[in-house]
PDB file of C-alpha atoms in Angstrom:
ATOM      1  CA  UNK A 120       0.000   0.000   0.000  1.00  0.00           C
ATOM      2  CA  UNK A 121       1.404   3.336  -0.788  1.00  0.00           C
ATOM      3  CA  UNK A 122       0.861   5.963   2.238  1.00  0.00           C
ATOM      4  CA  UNK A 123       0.928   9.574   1.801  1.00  0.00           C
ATOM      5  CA  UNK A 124       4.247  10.805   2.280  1.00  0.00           C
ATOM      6  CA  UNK A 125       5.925   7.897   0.878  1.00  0.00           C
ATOM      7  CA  UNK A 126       8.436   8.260  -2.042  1.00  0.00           C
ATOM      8  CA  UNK A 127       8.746   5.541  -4.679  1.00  0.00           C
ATOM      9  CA  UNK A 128      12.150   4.165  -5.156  1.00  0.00           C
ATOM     10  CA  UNK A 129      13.233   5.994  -8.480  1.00  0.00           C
ATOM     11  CA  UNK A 130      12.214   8.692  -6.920  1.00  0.00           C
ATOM     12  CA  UNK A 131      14.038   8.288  -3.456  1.00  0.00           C
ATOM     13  CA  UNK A 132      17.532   8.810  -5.711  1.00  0.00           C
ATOM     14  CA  UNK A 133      17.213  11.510  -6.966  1.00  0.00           C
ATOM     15  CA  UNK A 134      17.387  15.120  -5.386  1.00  0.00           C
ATOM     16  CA  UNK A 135      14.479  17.249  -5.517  1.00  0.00           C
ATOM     17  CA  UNK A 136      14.713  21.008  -6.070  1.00  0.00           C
ATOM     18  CA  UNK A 137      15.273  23.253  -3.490  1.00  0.00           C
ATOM     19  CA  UNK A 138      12.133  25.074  -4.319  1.00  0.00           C
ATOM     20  CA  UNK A 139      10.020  22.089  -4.150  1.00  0.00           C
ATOM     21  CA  UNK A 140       7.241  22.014  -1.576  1.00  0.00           C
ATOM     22  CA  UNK A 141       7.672  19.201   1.692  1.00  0.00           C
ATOM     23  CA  UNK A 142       5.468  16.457   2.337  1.00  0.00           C
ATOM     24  CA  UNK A 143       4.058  17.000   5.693  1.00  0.00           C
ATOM     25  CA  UNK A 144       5.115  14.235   7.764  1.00  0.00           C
ATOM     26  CA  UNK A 145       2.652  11.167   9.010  1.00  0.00           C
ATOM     27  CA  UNK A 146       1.473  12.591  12.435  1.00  0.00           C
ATOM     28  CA  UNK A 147      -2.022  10.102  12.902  1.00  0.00           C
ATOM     29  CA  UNK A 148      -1.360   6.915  14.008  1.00  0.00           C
ATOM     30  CA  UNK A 149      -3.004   4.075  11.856  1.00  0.00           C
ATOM     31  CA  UNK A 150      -5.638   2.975  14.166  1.00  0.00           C
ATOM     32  CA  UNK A 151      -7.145   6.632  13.950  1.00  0.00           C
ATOM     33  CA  UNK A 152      -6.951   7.275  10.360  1.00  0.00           C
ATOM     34  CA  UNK A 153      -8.302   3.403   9.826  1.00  0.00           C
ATOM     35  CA  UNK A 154     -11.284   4.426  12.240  1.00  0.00           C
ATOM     36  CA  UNK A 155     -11.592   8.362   9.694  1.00  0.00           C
ATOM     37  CA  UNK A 156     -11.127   6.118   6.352  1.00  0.00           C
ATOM     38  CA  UNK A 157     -14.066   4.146   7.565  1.00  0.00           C
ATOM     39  CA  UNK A 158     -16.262   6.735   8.774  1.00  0.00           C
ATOM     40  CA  UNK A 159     -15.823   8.896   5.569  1.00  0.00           C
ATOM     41  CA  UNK A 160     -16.026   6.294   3.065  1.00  0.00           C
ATOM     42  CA  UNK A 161     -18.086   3.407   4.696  1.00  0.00           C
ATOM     43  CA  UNK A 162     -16.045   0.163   3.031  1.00  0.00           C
ATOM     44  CA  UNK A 163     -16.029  -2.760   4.625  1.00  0.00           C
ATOM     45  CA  UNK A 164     -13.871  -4.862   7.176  1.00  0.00           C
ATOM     46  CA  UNK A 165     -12.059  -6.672   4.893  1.00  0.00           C
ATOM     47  CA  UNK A 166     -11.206  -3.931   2.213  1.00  0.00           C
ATOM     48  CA  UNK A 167      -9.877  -1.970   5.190  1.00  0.00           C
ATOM     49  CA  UNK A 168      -8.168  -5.029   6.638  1.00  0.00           C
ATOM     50  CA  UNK A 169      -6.279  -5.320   2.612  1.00  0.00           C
ATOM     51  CA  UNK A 170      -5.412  -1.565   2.503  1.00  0.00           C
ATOM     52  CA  UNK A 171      -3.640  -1.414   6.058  1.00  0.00           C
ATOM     53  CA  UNK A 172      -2.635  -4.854   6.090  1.00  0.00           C
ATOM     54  CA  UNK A 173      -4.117  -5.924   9.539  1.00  0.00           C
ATOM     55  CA  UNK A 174      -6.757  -8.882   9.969  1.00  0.00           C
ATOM     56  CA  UNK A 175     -10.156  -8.616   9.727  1.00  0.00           C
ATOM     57  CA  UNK A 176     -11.382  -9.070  13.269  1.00  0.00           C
ATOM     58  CA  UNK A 177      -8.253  -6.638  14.278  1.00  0.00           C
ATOM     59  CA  UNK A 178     -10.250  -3.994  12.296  1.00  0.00           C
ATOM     60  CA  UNK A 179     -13.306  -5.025  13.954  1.00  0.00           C
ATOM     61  CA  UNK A 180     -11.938  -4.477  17.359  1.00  0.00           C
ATOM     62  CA  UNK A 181     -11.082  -0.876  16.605  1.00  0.00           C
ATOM     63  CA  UNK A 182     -14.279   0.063  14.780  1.00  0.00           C
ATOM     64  CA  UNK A 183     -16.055  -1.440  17.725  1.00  0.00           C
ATOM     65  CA  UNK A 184     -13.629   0.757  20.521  1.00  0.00           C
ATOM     66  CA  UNK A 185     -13.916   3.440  18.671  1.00  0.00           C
ATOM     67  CA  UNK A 186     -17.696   3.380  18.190  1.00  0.00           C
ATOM     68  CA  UNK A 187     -18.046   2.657  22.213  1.00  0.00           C
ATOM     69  CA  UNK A 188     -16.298   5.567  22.986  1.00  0.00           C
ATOM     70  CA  UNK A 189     -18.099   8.117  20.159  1.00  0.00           C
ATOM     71  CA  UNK A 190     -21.314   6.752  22.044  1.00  0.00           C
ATOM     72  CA  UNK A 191     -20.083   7.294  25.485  1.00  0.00           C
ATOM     73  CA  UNK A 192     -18.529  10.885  24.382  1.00  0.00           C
ATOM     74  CA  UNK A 193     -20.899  12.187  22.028  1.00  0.00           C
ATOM     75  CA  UNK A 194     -23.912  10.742  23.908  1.00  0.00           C
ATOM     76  CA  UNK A 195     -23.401  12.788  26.884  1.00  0.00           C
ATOM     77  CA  UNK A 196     -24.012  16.200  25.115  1.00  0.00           C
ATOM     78  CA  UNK A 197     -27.434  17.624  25.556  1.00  0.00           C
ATOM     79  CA  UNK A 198     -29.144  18.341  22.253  1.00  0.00           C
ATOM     80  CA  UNK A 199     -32.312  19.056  23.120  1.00  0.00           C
ATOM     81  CA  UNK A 200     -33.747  22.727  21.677  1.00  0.00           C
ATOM     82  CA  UNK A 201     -35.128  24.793  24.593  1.00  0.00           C
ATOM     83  CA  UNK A 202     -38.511  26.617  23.528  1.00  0.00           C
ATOM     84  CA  UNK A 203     -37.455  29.388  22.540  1.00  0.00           C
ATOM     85  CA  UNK A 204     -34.431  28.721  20.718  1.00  0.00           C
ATOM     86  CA  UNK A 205     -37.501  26.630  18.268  1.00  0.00           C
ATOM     87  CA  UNK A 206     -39.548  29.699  18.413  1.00  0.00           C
ATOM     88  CA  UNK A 207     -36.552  31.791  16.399  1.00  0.00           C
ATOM     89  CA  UNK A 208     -35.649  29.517  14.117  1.00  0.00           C
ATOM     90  CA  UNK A 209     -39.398  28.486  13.071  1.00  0.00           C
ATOM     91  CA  UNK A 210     -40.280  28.316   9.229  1.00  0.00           C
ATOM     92  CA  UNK A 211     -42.853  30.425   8.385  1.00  0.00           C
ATOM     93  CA  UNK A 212     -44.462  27.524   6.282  1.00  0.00           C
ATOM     94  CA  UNK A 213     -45.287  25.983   9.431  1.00  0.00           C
ATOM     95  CA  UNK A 214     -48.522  28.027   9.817  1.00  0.00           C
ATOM     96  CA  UNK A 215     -50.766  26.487  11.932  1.00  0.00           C
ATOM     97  CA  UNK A 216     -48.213  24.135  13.378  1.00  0.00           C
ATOM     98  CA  UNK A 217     -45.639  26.896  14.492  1.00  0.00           C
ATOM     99  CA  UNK A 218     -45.791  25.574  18.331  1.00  0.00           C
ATOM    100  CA  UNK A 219     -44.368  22.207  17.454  1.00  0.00           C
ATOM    101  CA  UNK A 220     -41.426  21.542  19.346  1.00  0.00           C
ATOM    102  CA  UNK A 221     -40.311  18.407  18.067  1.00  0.00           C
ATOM    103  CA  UNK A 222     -41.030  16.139  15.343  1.00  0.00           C
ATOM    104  CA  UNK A 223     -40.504  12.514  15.713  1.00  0.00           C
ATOM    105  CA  UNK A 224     -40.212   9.384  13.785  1.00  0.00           C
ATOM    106  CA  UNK A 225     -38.374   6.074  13.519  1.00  0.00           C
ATOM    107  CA  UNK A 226     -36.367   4.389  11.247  1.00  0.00           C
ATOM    108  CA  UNK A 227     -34.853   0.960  11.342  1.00  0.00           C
ATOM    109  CA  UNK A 228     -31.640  -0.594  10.685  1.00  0.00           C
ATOM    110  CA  UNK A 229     -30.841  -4.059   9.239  1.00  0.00           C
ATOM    111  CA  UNK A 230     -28.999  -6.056  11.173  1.00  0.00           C
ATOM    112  CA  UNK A 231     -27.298  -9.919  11.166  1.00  0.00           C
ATOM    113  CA  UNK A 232     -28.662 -11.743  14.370  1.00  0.00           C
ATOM    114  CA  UNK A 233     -28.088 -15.859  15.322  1.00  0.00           C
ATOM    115  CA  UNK A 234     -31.247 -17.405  14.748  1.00  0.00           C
ATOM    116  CA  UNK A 235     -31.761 -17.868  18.791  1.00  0.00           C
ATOM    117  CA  UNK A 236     -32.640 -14.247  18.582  1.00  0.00           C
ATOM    118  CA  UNK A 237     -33.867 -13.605  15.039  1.00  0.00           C
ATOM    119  CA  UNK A 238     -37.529 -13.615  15.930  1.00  0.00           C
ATOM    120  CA  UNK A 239     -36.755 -10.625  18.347  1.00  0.00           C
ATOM    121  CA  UNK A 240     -35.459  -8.761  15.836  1.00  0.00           C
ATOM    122  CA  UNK A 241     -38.111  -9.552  12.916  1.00  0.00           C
ATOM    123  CA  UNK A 242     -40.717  -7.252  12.411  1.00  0.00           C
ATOM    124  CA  UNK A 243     -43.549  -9.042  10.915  1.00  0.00           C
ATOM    125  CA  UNK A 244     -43.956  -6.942   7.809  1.00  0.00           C
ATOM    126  CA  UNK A 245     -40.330  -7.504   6.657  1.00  0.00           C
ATOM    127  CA  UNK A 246     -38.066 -10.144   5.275  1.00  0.00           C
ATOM    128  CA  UNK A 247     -35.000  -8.817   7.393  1.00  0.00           C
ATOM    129  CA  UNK A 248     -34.092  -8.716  11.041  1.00  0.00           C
ATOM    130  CA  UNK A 249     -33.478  -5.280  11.991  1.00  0.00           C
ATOM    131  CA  UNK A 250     -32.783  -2.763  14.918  1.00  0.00           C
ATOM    132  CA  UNK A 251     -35.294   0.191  15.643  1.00  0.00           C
ATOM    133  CA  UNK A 252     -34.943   3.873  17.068  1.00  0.00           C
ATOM    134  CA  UNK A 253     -36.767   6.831  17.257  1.00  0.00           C
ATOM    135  CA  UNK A 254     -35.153  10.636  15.874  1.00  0.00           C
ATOM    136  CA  UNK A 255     -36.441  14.029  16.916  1.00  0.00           C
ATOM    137  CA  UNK A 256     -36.188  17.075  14.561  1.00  0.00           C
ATOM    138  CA  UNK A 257     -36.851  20.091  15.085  1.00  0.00           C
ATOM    139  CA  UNK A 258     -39.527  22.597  12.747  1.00  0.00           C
ATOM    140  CA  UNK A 259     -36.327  23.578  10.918  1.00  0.00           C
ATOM    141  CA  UNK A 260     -34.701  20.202  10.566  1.00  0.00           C
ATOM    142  CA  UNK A 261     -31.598  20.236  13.564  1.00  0.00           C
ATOM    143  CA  UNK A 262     -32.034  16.631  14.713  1.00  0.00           C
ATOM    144  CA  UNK A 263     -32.822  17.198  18.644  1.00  0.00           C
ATOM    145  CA  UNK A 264     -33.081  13.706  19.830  1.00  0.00           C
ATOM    146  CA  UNK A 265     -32.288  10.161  19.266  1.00  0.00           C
ATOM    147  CA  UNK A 266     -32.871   7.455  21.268  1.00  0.00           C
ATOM    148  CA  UNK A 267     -31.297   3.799  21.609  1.00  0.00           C
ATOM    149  CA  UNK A 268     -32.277   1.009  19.356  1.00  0.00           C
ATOM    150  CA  UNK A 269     -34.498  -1.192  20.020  1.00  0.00           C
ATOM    151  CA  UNK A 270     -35.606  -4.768  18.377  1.00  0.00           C
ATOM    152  CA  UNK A 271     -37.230  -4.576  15.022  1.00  0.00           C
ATOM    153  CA  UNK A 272     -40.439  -6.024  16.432  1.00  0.00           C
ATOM    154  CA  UNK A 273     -41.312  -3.460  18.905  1.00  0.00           C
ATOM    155  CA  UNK A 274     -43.950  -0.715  18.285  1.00  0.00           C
ATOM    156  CA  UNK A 275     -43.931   3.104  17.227  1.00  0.00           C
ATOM    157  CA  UNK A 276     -46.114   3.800  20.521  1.00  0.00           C
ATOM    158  CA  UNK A 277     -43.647   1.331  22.971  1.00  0.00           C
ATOM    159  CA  UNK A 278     -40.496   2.937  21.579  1.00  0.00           C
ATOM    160  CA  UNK A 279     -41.810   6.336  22.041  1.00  0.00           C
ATOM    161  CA  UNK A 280     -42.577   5.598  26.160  1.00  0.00           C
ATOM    162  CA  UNK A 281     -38.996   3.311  26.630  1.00  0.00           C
ATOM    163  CA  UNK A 282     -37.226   6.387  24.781  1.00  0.00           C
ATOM    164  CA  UNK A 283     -37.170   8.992  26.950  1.00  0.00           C
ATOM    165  CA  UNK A 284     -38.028  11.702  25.438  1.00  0.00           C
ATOM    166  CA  UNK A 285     -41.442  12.129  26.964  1.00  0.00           C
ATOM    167  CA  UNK A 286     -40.691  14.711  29.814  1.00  0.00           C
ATOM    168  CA  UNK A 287     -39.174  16.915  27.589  1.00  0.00           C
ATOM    169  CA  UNK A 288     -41.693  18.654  25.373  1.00  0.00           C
ATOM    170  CA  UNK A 289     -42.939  21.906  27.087  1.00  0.00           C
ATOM    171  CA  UNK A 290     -46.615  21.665  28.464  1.00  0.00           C
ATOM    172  CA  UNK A 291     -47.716  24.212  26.125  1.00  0.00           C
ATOM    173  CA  UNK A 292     -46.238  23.198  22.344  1.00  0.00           C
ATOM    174  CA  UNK A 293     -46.549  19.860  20.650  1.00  0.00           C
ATOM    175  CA  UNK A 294     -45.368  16.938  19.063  1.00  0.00           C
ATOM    176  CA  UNK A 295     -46.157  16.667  15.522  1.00  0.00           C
ATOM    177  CA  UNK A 296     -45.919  12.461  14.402  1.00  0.00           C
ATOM    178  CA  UNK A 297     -46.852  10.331  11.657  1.00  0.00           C
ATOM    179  CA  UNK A 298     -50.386   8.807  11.711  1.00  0.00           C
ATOM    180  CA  UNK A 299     -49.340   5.330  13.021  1.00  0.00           C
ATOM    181  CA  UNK A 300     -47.976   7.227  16.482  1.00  0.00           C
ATOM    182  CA  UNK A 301     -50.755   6.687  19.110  1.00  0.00           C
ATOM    183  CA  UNK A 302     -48.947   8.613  22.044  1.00  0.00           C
ATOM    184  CA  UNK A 303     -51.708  11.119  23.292  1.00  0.00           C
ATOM    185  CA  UNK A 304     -52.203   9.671  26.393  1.00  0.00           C
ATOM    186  CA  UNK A 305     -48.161   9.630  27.154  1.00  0.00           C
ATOM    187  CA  UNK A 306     -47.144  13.386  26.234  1.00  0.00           C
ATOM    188  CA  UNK A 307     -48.307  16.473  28.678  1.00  0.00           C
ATOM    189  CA  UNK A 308     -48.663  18.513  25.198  1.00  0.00           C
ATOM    190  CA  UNK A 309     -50.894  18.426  22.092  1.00  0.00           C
ATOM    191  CA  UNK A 310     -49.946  15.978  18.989  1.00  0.00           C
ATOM    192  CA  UNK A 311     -49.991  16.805  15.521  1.00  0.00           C
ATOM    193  CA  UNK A 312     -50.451  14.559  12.798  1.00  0.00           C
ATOM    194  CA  UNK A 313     -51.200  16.615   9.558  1.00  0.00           C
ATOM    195  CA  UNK A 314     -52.974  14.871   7.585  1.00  0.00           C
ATOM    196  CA  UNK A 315     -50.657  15.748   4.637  1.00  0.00           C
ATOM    197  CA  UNK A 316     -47.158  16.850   5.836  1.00  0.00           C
ATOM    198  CA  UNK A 317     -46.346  20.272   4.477  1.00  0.00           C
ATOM    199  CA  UNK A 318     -42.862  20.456   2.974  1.00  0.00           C
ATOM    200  CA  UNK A 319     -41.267  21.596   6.147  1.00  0.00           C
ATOM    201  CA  UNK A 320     -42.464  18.467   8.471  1.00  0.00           C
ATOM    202  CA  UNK A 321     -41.697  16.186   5.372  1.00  0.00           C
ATOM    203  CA  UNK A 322     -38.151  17.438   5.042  1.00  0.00           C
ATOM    204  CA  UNK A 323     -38.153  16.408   8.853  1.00  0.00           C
ATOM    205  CA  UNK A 324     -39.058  13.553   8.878  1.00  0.00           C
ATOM    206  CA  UNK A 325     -36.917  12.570   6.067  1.00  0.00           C
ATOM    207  CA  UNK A 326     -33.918  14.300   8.110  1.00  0.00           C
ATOM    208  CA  UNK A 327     -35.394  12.450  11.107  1.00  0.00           C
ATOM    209  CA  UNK A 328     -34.550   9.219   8.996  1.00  0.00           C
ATOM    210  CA  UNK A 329     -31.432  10.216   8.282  1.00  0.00           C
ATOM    211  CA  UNK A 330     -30.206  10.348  11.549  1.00  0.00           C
ATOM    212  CA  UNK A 331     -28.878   6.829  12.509  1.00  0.00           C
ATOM    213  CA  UNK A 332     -28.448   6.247   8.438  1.00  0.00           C
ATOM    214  CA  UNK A 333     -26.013   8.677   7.940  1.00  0.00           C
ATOM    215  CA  UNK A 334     -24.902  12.230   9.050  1.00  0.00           C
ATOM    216  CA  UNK A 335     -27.669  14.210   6.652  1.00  0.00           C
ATOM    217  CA  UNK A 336     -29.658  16.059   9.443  1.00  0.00           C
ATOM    218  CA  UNK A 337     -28.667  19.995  10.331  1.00  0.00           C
ATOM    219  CA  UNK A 338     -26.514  20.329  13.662  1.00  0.00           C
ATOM    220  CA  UNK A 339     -27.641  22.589  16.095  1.00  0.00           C
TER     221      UNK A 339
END
């Protein structure tokens, strides 16, 4: 594999100009540019394994440690939009909506499982095991929540109460969900459900899918 930096051997004998610009020299280890290569590009455990010559459980090990500890770091920081922080950055197009504070909505993740725990993980409607969590948004698409995962077969309206998010809406805005969300009786606030999304609670929702996918949704 040639690294940046490196010089080829024809290269190596010969002298280069005095005016010629210097290589910067290699200052990340491999472990964290393996963990960057994978984040920004997404190949797979053995591709990485042939490019820096390491096994392919070794590069398992340090996606997994490095994943633990984004979770652990990244978890810990409050993302949650206070009231009026929503209120300034509200989209007009809202209209009648413009005292939702969150929108919410799940999205699911496929997933290999052993077959001891496959039926867990197999929603009933699909052909694929798969993990399930539940993304906030808020009214001008900065994804405000996410919760764990859960398995595949659990429901829009048990995911919503196990997730934690209900004490956090203010008493007097609202939730805006899709139609299969029966959560009235969990929130202290009203729930939306538009009967068809405008184009600023679509783009949410689609951001809100986004969010475990891949980094698509607005930061805060």
């Amino acid at each position: 594999m040639v690294r940046a930096g490196s010089q080829s051997p024809a290269s190596s004998t010969t002298a280069a100009p005095e005016n010629a610009p210097r290589r910067s020299s290699r200052c990340l280890p491999m472990v964290d540019e393996l963990f960057l290569v994978y984040l920004s590009l997404g190949l797979k455990e053995k591709d990485l394994g042939d490019r820096f010559n390491i096994h392919q459980s070794a590069v398992s090990r340090i996606i997994t440690t490095w994943v633990h500890f984004l979770y652990a770091f990244i978890g810990a920081v409050g993302i949650w939009m206070s009231a009026d922080v929503i209120k300034a950055t509200m989209p007009s197009v809202l209209g009648k909506y413009s005292d939702t504070q969150v929108i919410v909505d799940c999205t699911e993740i496929r997933c290999q499982t052993p077959s001891s725990v496959q039926s867990e993980m197999f929603p009933l409607y699909k052909s694929h095991s798969t993990w399930k969590g539940m993304v906030g948004v808020s009214p001008h698409g900065a994804i405000t929540f996410v919760s764990s995962l859960y398995s595949g077969s659990i429901s829009d309206k048990e995911l919503f109460k196990r997730s934690g998010i209900i004490p956090l809406p203010d008493k007097d805005k609202a939730v805006m969900v899709d139609k299969g969300f029966r959560i009235d009786d969990l929130v202290p606030c009203k729930v939306y459900r538009p009967p068809f999304p405008a184009v600023a609670p679509q783009s949410a929702f689609r951001a809100g899918r986004c969010a475990i996918k891949g980094p698509r949704g607005k930061g805060n």
